[in-house]
PDB file of C-alpha atoms and ligand atoms in Angstrom:
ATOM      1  CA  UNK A   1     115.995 -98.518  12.550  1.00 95.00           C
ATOM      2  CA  UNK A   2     118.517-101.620  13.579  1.00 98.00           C
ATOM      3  CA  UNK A   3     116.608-104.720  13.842  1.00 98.00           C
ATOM      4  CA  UNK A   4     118.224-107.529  15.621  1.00 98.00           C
ATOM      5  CA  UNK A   5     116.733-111.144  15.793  1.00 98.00           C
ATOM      6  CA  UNK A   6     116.687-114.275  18.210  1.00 98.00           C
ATOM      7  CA  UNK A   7     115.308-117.047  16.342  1.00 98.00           C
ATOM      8  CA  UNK A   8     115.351-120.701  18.700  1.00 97.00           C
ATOM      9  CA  UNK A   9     114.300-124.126  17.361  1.00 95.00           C
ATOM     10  CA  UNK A  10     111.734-124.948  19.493  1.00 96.00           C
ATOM     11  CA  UNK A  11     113.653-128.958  19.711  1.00 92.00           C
ATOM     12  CA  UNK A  12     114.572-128.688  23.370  1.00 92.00           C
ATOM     13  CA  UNK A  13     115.081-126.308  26.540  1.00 95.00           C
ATOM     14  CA  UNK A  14     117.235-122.952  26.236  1.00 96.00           C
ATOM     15  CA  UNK A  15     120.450-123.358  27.882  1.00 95.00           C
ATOM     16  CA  UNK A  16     123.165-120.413  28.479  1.00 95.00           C
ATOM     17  CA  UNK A  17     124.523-120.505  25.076  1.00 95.00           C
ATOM     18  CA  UNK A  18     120.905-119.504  24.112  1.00 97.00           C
ATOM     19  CA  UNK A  19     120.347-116.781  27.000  1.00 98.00           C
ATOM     20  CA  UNK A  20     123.944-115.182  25.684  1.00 97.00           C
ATOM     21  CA  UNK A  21     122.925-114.986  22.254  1.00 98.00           C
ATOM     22  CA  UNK A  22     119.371-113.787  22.648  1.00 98.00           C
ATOM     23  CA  UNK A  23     121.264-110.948  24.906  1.00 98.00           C
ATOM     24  CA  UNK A  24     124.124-110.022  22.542  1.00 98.00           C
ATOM     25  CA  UNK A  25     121.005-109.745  20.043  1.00 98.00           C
ATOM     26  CA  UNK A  26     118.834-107.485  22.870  1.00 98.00           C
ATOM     27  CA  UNK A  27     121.392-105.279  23.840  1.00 98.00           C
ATOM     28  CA  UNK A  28     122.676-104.465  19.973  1.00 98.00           C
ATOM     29  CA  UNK A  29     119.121-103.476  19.638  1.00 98.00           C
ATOM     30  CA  UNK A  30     118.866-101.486  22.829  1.00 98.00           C
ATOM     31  CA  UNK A  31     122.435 -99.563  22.397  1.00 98.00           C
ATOM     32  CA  UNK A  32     120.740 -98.448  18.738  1.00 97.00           C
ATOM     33  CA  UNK A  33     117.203 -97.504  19.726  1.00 97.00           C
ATOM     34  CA  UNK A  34     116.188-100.706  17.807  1.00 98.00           C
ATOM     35  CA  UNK A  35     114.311-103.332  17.518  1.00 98.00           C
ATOM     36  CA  UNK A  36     114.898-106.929  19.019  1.00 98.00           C
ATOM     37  CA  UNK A  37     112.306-109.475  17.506  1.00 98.00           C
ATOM     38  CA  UNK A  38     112.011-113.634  18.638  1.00 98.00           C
ATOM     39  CA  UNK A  39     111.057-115.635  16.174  1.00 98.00           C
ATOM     40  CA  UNK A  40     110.472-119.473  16.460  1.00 97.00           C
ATOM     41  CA  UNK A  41     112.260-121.922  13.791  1.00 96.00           C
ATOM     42  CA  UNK A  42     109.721-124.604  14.069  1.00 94.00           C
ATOM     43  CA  UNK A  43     109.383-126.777  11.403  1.00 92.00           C
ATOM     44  CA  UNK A  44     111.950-129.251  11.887  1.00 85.00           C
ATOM     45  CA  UNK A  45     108.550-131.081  11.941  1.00 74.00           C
ATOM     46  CA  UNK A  46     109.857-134.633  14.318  1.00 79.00           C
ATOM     47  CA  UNK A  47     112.209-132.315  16.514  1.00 83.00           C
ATOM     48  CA  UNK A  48     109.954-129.455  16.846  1.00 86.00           C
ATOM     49  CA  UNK A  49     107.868-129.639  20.339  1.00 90.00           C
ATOM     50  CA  UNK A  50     105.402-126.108  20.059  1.00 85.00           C
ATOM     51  CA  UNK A  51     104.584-126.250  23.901  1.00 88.00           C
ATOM     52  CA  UNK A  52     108.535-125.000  24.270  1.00 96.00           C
ATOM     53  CA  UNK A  53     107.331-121.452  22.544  1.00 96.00           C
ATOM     54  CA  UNK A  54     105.678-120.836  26.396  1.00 97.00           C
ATOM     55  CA  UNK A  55     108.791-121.985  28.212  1.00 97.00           C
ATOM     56  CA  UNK A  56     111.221-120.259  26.030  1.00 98.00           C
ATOM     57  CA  UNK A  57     109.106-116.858  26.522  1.00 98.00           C
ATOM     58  CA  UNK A  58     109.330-117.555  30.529  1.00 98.00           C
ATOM     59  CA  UNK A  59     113.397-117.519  29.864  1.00 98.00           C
ATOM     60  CA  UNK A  60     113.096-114.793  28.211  1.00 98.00           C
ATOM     61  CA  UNK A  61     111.438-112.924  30.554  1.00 98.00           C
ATOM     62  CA  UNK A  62     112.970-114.384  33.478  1.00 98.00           C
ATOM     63  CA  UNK A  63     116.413-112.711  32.210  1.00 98.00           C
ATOM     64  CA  UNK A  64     114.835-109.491  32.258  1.00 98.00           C
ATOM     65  CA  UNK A  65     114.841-109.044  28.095  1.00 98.00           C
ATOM     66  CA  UNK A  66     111.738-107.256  26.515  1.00 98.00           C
ATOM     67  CA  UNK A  67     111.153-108.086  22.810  1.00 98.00           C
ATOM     68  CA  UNK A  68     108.530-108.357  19.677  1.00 98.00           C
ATOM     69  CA  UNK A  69     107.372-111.624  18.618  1.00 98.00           C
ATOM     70  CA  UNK A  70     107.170-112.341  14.896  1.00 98.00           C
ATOM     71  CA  UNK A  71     105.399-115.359  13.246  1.00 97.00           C
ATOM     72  CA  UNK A  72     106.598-118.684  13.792  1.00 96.00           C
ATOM     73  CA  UNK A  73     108.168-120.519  10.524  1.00 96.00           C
ATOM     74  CA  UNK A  74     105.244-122.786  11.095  1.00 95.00           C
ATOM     75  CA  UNK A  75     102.694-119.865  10.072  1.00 96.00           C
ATOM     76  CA  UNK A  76     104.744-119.258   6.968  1.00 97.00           C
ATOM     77  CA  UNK A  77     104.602-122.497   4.697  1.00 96.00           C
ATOM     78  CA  UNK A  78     102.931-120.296   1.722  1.00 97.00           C
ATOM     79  CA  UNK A  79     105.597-118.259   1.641  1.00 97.00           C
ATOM     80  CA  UNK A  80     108.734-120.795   1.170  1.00 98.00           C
ATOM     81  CA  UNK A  81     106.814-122.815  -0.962  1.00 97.00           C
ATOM     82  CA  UNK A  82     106.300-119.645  -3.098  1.00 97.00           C
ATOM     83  CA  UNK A  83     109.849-118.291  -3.302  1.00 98.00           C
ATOM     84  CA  UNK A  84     110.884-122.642  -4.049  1.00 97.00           C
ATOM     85  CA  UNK A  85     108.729-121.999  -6.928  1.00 97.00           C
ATOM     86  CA  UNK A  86     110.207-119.079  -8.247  1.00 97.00           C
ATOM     87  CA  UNK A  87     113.605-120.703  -7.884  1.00 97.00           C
ATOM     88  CA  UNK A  88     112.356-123.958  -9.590  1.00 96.00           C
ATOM     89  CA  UNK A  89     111.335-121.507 -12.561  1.00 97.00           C
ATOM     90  CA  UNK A  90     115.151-120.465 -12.606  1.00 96.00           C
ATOM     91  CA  UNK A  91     116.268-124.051 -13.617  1.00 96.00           C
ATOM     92  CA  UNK A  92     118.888-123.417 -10.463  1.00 97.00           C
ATOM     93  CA  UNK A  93     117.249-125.889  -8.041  1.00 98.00           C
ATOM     94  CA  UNK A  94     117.307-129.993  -8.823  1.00 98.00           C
ATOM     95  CA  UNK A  95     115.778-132.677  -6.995  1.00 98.00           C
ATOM     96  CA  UNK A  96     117.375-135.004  -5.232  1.00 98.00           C
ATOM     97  CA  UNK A  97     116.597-138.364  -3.860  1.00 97.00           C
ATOM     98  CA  UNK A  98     119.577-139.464  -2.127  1.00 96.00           C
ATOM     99  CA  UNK A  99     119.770-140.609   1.469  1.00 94.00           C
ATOM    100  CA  UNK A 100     122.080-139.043   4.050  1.00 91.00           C
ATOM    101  CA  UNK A 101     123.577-142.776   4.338  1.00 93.00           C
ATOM    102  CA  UNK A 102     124.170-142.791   0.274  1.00 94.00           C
ATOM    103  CA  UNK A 103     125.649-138.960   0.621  1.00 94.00           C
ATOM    104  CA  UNK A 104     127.663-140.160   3.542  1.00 92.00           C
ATOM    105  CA  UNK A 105     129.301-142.841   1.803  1.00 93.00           C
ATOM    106  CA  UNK A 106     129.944-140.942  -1.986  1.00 93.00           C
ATOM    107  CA  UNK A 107     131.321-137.729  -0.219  1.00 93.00           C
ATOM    108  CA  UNK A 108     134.692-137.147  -0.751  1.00 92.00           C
ATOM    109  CA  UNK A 109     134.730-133.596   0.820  1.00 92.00           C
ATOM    110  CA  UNK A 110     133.833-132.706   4.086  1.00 90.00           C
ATOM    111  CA  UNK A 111     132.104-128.811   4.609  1.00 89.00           C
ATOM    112  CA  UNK A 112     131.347-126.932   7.699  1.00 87.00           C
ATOM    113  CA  UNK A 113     128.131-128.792   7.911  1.00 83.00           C
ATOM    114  CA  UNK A 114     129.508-132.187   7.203  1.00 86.00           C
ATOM    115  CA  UNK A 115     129.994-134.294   4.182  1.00 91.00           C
ATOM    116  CA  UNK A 116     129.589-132.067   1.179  1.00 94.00           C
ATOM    117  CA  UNK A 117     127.187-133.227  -1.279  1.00 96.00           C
ATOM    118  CA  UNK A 118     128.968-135.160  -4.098  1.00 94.00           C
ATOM    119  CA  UNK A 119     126.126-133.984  -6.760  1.00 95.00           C
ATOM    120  CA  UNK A 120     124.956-137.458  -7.598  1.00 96.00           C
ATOM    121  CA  UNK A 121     121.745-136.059  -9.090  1.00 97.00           C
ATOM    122  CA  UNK A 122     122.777-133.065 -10.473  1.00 96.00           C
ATOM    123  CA  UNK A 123     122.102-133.103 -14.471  1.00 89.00           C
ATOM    124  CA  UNK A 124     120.688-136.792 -14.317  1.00 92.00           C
ATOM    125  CA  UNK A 125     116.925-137.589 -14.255  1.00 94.00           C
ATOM    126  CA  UNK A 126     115.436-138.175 -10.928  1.00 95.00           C
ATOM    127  CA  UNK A 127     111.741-138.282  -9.997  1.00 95.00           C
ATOM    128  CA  UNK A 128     110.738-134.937  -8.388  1.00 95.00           C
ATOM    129  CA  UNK A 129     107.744-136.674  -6.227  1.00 95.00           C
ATOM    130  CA  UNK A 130     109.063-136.243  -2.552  1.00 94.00           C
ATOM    131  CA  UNK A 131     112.572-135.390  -3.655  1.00 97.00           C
ATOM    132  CA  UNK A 132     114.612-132.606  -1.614  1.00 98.00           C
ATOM    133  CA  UNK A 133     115.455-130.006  -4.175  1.00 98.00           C
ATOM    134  CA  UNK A 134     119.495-128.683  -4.194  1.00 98.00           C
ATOM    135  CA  UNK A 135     120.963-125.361  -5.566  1.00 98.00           C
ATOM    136  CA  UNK A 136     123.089-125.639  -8.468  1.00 98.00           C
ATOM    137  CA  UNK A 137     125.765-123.578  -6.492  1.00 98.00           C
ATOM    138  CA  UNK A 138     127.899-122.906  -9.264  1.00 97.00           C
ATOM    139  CA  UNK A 139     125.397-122.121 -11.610  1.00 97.00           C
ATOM    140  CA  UNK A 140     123.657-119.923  -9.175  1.00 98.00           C
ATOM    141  CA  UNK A 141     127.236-118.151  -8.762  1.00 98.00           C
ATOM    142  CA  UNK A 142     128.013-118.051 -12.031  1.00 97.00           C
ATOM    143  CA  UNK A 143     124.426-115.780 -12.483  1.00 97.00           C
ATOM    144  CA  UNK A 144     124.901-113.794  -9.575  1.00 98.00           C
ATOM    145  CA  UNK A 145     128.859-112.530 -10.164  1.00 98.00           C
ATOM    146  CA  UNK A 146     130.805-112.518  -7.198  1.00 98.00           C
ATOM    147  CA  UNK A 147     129.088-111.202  -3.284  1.00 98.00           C
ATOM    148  CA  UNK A 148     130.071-109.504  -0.606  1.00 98.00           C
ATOM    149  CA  UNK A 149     128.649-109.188   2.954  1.00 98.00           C
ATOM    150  CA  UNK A 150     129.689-107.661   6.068  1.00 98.00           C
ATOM    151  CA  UNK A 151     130.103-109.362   9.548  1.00 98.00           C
ATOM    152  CA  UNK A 152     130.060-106.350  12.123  1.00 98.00           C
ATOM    153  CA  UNK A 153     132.409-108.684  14.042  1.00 97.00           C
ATOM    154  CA  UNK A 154     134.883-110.236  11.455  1.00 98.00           C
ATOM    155  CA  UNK A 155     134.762-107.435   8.519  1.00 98.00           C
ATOM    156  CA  UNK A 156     133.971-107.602   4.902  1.00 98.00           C
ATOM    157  CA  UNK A 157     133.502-111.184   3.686  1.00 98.00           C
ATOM    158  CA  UNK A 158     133.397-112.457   0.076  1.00 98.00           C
ATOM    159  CA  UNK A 159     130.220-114.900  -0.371  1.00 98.00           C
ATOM    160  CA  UNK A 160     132.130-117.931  -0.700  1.00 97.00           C
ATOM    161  CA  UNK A 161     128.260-120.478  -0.930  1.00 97.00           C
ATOM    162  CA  UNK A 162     131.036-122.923  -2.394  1.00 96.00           C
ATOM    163  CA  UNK A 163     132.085-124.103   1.116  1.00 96.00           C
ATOM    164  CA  UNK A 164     128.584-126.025   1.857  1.00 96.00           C
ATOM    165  CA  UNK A 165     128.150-127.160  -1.575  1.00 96.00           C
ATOM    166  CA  UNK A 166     124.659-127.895  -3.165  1.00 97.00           C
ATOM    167  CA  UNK A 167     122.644-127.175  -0.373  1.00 97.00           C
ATOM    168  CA  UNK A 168     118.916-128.150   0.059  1.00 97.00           C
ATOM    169  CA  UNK A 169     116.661-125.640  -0.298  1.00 98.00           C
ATOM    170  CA  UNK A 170     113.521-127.554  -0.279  1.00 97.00           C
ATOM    171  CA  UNK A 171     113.131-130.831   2.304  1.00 95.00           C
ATOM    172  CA  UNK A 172     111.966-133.750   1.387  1.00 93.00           C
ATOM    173  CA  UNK A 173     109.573-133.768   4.798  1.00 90.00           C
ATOM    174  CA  UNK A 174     108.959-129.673   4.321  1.00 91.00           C
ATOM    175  CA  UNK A 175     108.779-126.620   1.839  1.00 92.00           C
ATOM    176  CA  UNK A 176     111.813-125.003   2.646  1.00 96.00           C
ATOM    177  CA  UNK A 177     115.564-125.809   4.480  1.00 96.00           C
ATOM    178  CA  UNK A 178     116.839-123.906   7.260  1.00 96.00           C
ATOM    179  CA  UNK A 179     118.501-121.792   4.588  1.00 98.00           C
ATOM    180  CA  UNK A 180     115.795-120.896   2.438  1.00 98.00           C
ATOM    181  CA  UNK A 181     113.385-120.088   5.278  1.00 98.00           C
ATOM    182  CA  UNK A 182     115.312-118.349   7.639  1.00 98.00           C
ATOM    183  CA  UNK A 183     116.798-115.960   4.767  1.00 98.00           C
ATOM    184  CA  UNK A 184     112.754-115.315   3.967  1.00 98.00           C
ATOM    185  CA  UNK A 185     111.842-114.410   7.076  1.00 98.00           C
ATOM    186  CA  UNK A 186     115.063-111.966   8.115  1.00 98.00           C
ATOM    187  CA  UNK A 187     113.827-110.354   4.798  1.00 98.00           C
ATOM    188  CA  UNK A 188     110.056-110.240   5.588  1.00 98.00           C
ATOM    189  CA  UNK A 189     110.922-109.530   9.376  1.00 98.00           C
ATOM    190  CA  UNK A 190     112.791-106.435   8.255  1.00 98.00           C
ATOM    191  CA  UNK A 191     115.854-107.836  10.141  1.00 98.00           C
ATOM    192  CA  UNK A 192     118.866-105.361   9.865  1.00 98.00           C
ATOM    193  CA  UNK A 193     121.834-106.979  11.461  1.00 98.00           C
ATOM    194  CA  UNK A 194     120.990-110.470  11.505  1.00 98.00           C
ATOM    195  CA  UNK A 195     122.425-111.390  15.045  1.00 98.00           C
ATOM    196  CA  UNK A 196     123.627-115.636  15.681  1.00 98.00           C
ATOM    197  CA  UNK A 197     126.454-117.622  16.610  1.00 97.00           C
ATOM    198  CA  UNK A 198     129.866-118.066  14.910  1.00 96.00           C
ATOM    199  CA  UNK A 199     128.389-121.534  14.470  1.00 95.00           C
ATOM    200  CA  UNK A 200     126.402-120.430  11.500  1.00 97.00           C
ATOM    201  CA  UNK A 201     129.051-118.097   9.885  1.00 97.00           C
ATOM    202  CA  UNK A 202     129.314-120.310   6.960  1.00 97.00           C
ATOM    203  CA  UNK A 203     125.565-120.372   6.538  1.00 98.00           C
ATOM    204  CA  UNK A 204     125.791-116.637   5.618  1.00 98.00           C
ATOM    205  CA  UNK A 205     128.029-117.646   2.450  1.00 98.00           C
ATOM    206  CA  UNK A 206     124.818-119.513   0.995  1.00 98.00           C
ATOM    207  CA  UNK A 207     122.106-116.901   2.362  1.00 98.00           C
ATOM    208  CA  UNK A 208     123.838-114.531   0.493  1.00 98.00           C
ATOM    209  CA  UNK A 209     123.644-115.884  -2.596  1.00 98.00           C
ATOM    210  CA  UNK A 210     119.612-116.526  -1.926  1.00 98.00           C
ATOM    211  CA  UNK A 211     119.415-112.937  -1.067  1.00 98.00           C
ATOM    212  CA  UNK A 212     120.784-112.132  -4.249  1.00 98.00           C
ATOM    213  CA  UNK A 213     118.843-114.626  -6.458  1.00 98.00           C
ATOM    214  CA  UNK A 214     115.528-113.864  -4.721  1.00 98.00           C
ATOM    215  CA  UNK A 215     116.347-109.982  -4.722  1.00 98.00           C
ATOM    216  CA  UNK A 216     115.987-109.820  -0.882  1.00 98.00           C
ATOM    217  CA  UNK A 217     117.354-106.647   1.092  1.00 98.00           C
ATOM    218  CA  UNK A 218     120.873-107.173   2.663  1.00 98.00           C
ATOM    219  CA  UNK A 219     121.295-106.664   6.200  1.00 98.00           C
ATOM    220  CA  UNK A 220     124.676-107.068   8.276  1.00 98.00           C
ATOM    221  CA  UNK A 221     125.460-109.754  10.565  1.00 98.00           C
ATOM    222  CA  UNK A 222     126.848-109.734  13.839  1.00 98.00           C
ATOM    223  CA  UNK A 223     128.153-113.746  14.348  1.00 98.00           C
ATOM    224  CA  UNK A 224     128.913-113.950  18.195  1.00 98.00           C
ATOM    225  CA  UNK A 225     131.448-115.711  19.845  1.00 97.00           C
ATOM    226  CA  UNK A 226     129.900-118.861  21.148  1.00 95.00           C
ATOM    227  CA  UNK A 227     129.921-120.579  24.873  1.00 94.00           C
ATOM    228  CA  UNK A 228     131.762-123.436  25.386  1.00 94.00           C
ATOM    229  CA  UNK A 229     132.502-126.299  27.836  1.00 90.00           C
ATOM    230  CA  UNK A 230     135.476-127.127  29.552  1.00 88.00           C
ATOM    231  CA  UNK A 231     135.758-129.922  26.545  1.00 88.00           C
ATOM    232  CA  UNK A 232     135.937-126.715  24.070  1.00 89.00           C
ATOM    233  CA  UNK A 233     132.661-128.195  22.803  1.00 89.00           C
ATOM    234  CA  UNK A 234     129.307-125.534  22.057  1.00 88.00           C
ATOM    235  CA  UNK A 235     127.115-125.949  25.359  1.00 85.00           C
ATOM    236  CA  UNK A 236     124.347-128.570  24.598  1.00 74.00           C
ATOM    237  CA  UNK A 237     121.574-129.932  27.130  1.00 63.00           C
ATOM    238  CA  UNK A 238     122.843-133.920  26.164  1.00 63.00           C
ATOM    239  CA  UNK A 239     126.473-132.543  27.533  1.00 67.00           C
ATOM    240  CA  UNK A 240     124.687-131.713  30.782  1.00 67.00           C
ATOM    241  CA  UNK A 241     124.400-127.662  30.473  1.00 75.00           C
ATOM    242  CA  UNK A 242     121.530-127.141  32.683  1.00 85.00           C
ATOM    243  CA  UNK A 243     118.595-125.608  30.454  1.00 94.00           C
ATOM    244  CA  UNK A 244     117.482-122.005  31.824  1.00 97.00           C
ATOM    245  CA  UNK A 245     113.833-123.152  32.951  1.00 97.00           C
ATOM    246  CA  UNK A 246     115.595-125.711  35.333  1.00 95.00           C
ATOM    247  CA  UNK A 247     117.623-122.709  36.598  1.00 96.00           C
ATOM    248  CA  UNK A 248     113.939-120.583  36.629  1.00 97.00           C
ATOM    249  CA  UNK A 249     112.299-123.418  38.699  1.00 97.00           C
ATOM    250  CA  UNK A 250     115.459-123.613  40.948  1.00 96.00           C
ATOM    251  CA  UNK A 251     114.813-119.782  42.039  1.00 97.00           C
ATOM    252  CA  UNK A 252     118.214-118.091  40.557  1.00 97.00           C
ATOM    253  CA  UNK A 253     117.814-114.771  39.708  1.00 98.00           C
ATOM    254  CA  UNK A 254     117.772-114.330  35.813  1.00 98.00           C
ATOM    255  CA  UNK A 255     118.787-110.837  35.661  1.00 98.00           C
ATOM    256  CA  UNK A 256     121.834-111.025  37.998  1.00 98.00           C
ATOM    257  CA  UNK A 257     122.809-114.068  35.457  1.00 97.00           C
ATOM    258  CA  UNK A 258     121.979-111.841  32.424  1.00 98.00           C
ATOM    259  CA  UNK A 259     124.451-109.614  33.864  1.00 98.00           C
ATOM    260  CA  UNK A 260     127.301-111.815  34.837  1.00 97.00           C
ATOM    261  CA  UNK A 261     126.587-113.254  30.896  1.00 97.00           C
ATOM    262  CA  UNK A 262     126.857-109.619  29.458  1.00 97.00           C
ATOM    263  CA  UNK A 263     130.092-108.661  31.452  1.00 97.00           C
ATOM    264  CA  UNK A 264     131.649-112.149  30.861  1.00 95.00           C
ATOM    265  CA  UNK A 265     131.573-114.022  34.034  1.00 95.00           C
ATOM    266  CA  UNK A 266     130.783-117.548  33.150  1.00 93.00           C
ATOM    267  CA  UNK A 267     129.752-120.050  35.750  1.00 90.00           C
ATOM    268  CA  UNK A 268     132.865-122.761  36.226  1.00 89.00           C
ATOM    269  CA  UNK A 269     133.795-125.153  33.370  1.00 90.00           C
ATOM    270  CA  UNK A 270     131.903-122.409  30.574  1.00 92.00           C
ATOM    271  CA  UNK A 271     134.490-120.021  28.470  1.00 93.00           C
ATOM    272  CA  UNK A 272     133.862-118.001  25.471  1.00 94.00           C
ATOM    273  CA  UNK A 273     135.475-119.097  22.085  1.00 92.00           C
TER     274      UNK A 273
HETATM  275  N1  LIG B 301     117.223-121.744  14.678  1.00 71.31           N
HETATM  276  C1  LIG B 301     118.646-121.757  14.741  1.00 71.31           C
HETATM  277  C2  LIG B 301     119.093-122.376  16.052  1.00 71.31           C
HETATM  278  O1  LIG B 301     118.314-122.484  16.983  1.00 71.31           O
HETATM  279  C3  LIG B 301     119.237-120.350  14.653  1.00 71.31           C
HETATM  280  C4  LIG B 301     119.242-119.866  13.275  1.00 71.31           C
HETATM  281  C5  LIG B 301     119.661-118.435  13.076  1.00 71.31           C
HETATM  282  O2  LIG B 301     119.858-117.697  14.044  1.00 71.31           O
HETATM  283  O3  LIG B 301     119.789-118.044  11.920  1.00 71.31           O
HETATM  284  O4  LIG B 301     120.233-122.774  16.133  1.00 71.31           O
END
């Protein structure tokens, strides 16, 4: 059965970008007699605000979407800090103790997700207590042989984890990165076509290669185009894109915006790119 995911960070309001994506995700599932599941990425720990999970199930509602909630990242520490372990065992993971400030100013490469990490600590000796712990990329590619994975969207892709460098897997301020957890729980979720934007296309590179190294299923990915303002920016609340409970509280009808969203009619200023 097709399993299709919406997975918010719980660091601020839903705007449209979010409504689009959660119904590009609910509709795949629908047209397939699948599954859609919501699953809260909470544990960006001084961003993360839990009363949102409430507000974010009102949107959800409120644009007429039915879903399946899975556990919250929050609920499943164990489990990253178990499959960290088993990657520490590998010898593929090192820690790291450098700042973003000292990263920032030794990068000489610049990645999808900004400055690529210059490896200072890779192969030197560097106190493990409250380090972040980074994947030896090219080791880790060099065990795996080459990948492929398919966007539903773009086509075939090589895994190409090169392009972010040696990511962290392990936070200095949590058990796992975006990365690590969010590949977990697709797995554990039984996620078959992980569904996000275009944003995080690059991200795929990397959680293909943890798929691989943690012998995880492999799903397909649908990357959607994403919304964006008349600055050709991604929508964002700071960039004044109203959020969708402000829209809720005003009284506009959520399904007739659903709608206009799934058959392209953005309000003025918004485009799809
Ligand atoms: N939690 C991420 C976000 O809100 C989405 C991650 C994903 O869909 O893989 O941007």
């Amino acid at each position: 059965m097709e399993t299709t995911r919406f997975a918010p960070s719980p660091n601020g309001s839903l705007h449209l970008g979010h409504a689009y994506s959660a119904i590009v995700a609910h509709d795949l599932a629908a047209e397939r007699d699948g599954r859609f599941l919501v699953r809260l990425e909470d544990i960006d720990g001084a961003r993360s605000r839990p009363e949102l999970a409430e507000e974010f199930a009102a949107d959800l509602a409120w644009l007429g979407l039915e879903w399946t909630d899975v556990p919250a990242q929050s609920t499943r520490l164990a489990t990253y800090a178990a499959a960290a372990e088993r990657l520490k065992a590998t010898g593929l993971l090192y820690p790291c103790q450098c700042t973003r400030a000292e990263i920032a100013a030794a990068a000489t490469e610049h990645g999808p997700e900004g400055p690529l990490y210059p490896g200072t600590c890779r192969g030197r000796p560097v106190d493990p207590e409250g380090a972040a712990w980074r994947l030896d990329v090219s080791k880790a590619i060099a065990q795996t042989g080459p990948l492929e994975w398919i966007d539903e969207v773009a086509g075939p892709q090589h895994a190409r984890p090169e392009l972010l460098g040696d990511v962290v897997l392990v936070r200095k301020d949590a058990p796992a990165s975006y990365h690590l957890a969010a590949t977990l729980d697709d797995a554990a979720d039984g996620v078959t076509l992980v569904t996000r934007g275009k944003d995080l296309f690059a991200a795929t590179h990397v959680h293909r290669l943890l798929q691989a190294l943690l012998g995880l299923p492999v799903p397909r990915w649908h990357h959607h185009a994403l919304l964006l303002d008349d600055s050709g920016q991604k929508l964002a609340k700071r960039r004044g894109s109203p959020s969708l409970a402000d829209r809720r509280h005003a009284g506009d009808d959520g399904r007739a915006l659903a709608d206009a969203l799934r058959s392209n009619r953005f309000p003025a200023g918004i485009s799809l790119g």
